[in-house]
mmCIF file of C-alpha atoms in Angstrom:
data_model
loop_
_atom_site.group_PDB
_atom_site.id
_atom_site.type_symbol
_atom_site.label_atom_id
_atom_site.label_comp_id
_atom_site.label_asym_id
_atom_site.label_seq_id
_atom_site.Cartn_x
_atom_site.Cartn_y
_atom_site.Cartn_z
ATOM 1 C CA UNK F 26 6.688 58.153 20.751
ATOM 2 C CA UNK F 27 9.794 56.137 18.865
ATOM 3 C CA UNK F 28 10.705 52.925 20.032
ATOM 4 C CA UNK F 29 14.542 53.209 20.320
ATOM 5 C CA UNK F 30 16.927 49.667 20.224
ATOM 6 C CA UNK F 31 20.025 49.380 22.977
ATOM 7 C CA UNK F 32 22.486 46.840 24.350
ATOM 8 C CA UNK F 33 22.684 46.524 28.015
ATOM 9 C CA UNK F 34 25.421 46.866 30.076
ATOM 10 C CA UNK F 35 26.338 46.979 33.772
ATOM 11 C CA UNK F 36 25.704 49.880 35.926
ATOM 12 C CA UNK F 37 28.310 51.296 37.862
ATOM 13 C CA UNK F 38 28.018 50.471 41.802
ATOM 14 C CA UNK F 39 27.063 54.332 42.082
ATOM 15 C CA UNK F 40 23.795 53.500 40.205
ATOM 16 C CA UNK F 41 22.607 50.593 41.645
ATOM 17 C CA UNK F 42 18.995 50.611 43.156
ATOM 18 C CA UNK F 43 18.644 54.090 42.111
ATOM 19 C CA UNK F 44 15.974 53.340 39.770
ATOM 20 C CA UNK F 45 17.754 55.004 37.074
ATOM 21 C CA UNK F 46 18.905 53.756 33.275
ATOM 22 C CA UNK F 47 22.502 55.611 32.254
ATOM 23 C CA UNK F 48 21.532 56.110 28.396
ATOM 24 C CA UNK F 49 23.723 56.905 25.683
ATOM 25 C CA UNK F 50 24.193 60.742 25.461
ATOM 26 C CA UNK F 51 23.603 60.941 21.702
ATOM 27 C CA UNK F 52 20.196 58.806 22.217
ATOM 28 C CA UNK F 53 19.111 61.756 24.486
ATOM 29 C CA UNK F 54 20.348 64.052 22.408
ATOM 30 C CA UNK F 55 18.941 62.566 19.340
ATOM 31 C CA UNK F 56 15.432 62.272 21.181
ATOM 32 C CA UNK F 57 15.399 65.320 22.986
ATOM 33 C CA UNK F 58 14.825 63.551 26.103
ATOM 34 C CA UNK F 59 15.492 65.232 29.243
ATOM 35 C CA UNK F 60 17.027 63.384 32.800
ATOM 36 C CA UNK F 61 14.085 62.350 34.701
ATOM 37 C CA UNK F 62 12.050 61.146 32.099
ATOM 38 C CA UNK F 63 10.274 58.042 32.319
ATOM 39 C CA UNK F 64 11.934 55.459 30.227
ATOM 40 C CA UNK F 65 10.037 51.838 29.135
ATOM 41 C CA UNK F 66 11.957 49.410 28.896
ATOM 42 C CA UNK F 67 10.999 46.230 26.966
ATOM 43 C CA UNK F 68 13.607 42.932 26.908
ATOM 44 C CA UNK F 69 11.167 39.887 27.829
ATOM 45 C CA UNK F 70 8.912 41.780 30.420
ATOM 46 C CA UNK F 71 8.246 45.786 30.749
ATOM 47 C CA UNK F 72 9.376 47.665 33.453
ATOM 48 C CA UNK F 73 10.029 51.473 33.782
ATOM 49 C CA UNK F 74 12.633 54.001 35.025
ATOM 50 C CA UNK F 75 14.038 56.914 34.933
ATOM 51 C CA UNK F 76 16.498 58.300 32.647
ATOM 52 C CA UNK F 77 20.024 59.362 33.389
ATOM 53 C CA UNK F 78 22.385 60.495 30.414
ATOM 54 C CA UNK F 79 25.517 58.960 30.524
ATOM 55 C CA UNK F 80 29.297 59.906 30.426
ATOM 56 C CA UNK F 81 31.070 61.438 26.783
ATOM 57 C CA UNK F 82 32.753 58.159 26.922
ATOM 58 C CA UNK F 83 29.514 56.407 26.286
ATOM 59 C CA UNK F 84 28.529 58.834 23.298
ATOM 60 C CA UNK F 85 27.380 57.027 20.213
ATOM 61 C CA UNK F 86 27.760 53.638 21.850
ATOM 62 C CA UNK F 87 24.093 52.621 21.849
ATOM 63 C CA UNK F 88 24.497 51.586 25.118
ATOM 64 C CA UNK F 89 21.702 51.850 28.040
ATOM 65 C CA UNK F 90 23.257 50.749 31.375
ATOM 66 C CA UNK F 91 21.044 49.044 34.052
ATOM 67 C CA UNK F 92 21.451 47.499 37.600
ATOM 68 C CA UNK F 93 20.803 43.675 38.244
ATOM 69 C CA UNK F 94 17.316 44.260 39.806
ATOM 70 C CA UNK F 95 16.082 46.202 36.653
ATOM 71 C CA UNK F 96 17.913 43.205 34.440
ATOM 72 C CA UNK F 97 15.129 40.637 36.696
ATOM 73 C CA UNK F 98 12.413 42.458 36.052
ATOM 74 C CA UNK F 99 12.653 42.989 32.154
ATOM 75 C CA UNK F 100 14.025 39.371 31.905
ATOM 76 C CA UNK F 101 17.367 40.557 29.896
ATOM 77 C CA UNK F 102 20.917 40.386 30.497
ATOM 78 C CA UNK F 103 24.143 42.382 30.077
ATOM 79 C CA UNK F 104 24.660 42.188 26.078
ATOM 80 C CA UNK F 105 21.421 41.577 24.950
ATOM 81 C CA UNK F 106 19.262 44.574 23.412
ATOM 82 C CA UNK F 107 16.185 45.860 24.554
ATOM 83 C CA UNK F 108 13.539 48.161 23.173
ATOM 84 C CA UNK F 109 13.259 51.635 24.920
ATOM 85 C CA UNK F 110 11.031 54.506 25.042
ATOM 86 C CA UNK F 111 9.758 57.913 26.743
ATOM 87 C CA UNK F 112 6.285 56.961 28.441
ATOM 88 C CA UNK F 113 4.009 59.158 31.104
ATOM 89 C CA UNK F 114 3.490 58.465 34.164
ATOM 90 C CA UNK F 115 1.337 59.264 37.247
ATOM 91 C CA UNK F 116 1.737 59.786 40.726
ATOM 92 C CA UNK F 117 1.226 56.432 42.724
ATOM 93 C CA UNK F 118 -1.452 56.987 45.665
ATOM 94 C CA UNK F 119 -1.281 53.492 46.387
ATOM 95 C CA UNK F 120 0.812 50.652 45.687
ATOM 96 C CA UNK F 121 0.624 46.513 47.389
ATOM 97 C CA UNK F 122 4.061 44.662 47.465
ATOM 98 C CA UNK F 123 3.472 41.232 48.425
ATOM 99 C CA UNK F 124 6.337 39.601 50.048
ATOM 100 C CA UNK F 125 7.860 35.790 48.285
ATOM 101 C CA UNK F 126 8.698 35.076 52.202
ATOM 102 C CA UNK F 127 6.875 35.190 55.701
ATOM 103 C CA UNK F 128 7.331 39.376 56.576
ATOM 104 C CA UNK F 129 5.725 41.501 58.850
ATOM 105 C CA UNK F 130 3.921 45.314 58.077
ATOM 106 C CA UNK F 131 5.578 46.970 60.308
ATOM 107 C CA UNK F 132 7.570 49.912 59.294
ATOM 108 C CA UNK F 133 7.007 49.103 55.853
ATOM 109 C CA UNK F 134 5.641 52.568 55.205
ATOM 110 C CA UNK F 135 8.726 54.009 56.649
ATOM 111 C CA UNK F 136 10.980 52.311 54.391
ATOM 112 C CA UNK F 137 9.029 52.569 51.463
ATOM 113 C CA UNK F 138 9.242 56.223 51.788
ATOM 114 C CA UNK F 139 13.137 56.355 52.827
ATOM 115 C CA UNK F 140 14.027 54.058 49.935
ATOM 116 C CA UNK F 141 11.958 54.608 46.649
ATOM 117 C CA UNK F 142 10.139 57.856 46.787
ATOM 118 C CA UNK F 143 11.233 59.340 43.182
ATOM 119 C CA UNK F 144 11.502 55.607 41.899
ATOM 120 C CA UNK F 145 8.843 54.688 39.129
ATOM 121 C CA UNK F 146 7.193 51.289 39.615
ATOM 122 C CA UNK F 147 5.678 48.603 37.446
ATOM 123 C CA UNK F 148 3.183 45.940 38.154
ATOM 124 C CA UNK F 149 5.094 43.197 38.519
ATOM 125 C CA UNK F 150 8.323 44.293 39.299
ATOM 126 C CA UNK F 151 10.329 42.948 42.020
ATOM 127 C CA UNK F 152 12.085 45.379 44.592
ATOM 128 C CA UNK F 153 14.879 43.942 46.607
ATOM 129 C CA UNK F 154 14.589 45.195 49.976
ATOM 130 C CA UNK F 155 16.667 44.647 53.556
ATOM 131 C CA UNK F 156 14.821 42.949 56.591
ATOM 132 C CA UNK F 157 15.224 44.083 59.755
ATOM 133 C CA UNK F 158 17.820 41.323 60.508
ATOM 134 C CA UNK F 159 20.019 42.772 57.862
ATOM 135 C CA UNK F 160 19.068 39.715 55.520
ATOM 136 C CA UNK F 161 17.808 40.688 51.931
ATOM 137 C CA UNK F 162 14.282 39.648 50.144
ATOM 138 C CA UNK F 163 12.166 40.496 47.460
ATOM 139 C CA UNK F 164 8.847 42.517 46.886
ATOM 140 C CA UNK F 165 6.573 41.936 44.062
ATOM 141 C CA UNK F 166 4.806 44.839 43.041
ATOM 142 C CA UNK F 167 0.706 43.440 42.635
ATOM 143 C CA UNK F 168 -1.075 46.233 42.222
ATOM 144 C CA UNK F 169 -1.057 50.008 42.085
ATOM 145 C CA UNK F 170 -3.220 53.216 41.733
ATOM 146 C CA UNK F 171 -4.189 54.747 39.936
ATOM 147 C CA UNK F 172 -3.447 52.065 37.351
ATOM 148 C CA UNK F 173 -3.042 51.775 33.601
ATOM 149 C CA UNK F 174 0.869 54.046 33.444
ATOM 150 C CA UNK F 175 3.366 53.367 35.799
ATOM 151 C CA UNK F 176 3.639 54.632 38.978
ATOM 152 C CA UNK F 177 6.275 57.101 40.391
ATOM 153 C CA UNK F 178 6.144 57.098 44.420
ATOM 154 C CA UNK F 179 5.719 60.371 45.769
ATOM 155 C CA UNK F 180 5.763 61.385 49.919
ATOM 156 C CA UNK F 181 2.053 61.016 49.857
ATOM 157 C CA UNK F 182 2.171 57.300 48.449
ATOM 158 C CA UNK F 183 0.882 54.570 50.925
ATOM 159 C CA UNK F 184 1.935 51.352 50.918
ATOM 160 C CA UNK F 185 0.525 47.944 51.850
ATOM 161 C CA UNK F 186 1.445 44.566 52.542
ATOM 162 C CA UNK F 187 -0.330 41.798 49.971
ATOM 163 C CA UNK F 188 -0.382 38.038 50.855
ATOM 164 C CA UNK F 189 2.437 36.302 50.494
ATOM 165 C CA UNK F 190 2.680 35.335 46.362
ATOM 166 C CA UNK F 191 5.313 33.118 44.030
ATOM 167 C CA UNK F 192 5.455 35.424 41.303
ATOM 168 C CA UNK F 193 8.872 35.867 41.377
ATOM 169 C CA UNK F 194 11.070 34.047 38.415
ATOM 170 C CA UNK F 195 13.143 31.575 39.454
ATOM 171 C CA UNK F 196 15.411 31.282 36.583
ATOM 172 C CA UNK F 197 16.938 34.380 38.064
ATOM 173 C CA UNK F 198 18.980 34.792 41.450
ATOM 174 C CA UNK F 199 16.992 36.294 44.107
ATOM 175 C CA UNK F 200 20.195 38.351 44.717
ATOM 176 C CA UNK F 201 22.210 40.061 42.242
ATOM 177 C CA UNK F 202 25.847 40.424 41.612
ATOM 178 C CA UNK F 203 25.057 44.430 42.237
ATOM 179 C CA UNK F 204 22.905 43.714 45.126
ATOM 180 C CA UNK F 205 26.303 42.612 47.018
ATOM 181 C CA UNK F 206 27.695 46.177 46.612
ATOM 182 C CA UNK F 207 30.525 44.444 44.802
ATOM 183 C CA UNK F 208 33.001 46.355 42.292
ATOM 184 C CA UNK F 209 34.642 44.677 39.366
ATOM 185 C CA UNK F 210 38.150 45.194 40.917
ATOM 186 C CA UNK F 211 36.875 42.992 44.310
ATOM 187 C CA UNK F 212 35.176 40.465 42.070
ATOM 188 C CA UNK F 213 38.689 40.249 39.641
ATOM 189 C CA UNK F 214 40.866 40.232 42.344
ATOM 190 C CA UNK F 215 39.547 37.809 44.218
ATOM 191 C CA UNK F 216 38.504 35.357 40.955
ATOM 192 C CA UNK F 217 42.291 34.878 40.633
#
């Protein structure tokens, strides 16, 4: 399948943690891809999503628009281009997230299923998730099955807990920008 160039840019607070790239229309178009599809995305690391066509303002722009947590895991930023592509993948029966902080199993199933079924996961990807005490962490993703493709998470997917691990990157925030459910309006008026 053809490896297709695009620049980043922000997603709009709507999208955020959706799991979802807004592509150029005329990309789609182009490539015949359909929403849903499983995207690859390539910057510094791989990760995976799934596609959303964007607005008929973003026709022709060459533009693929992606939250803050999907910006972590492929290691690029707002401006800078990535490679992308339509890719298979398979139902996840199984995946281990292994928390970068002290966290307990319980409900973990529960709010696997209530916040990423229909979200397609990559070994090594980080998830930012919400503890019980309303605080936020991150999840690496260390292994999945079947393996090989990524992994969509379905209502029959289990989860487990892995040992604690370091795999994050540092060089990043653990928090985004987008993770703060902030709008460019708040952040300008405020930056005054």
């Amino acid at each position: 399948m053809s490896e297709i160039t695009l620049r980043i840019a922000e997603a709009s607070q709507r999208h955020v943690g959706k799991g979802i790239a807004v592509v150029d229309p005329k990309i789609v178009e182009d490539n015949n891809w359909e929403t849903g599809n499983i995207l690859e995305l390539v910057g510094n690391r791989k990760s995976h999503t799934k596609l959303w066509p964007g607005s008929a303002e973003q026709y022709g722009t060459g533009i693929i628009k992606i939250d803050g947590t999907t910006r972590q895991n492929i290691g690029s930023g707002i401006g800078e281009k990535i490679s992308v592509k339509k890719v298979d993948a398979q139902q996840a029966k199984q995946v281990t997230v292994s928390p970068i902080e002290k966290l307990s199993a319980e409900g973990l199933q529960e709010y696997m299923q209530a916040n990423y079924i229909g979200h397609v996961l990559t070994i090594g990807d980080t998830l930012i998730v919400t503890t019980q005490l309303g605080g936020k962490t991150q999840l690496v993703i260390t292994s999945a099955a079947p393996s090989g493709k990524p992994v969509v998470v379905t209502e029959e997917t289990e989860f487990k807990l892995g040992s604690m691990t370091k795999v994050v990157d540092n060089s990043v925030p653990r928090i985004t920008y987008d993770d703060l459910g902030a709008s460019k309006m708040r952040y300008k008026r405020y930056a005054k």
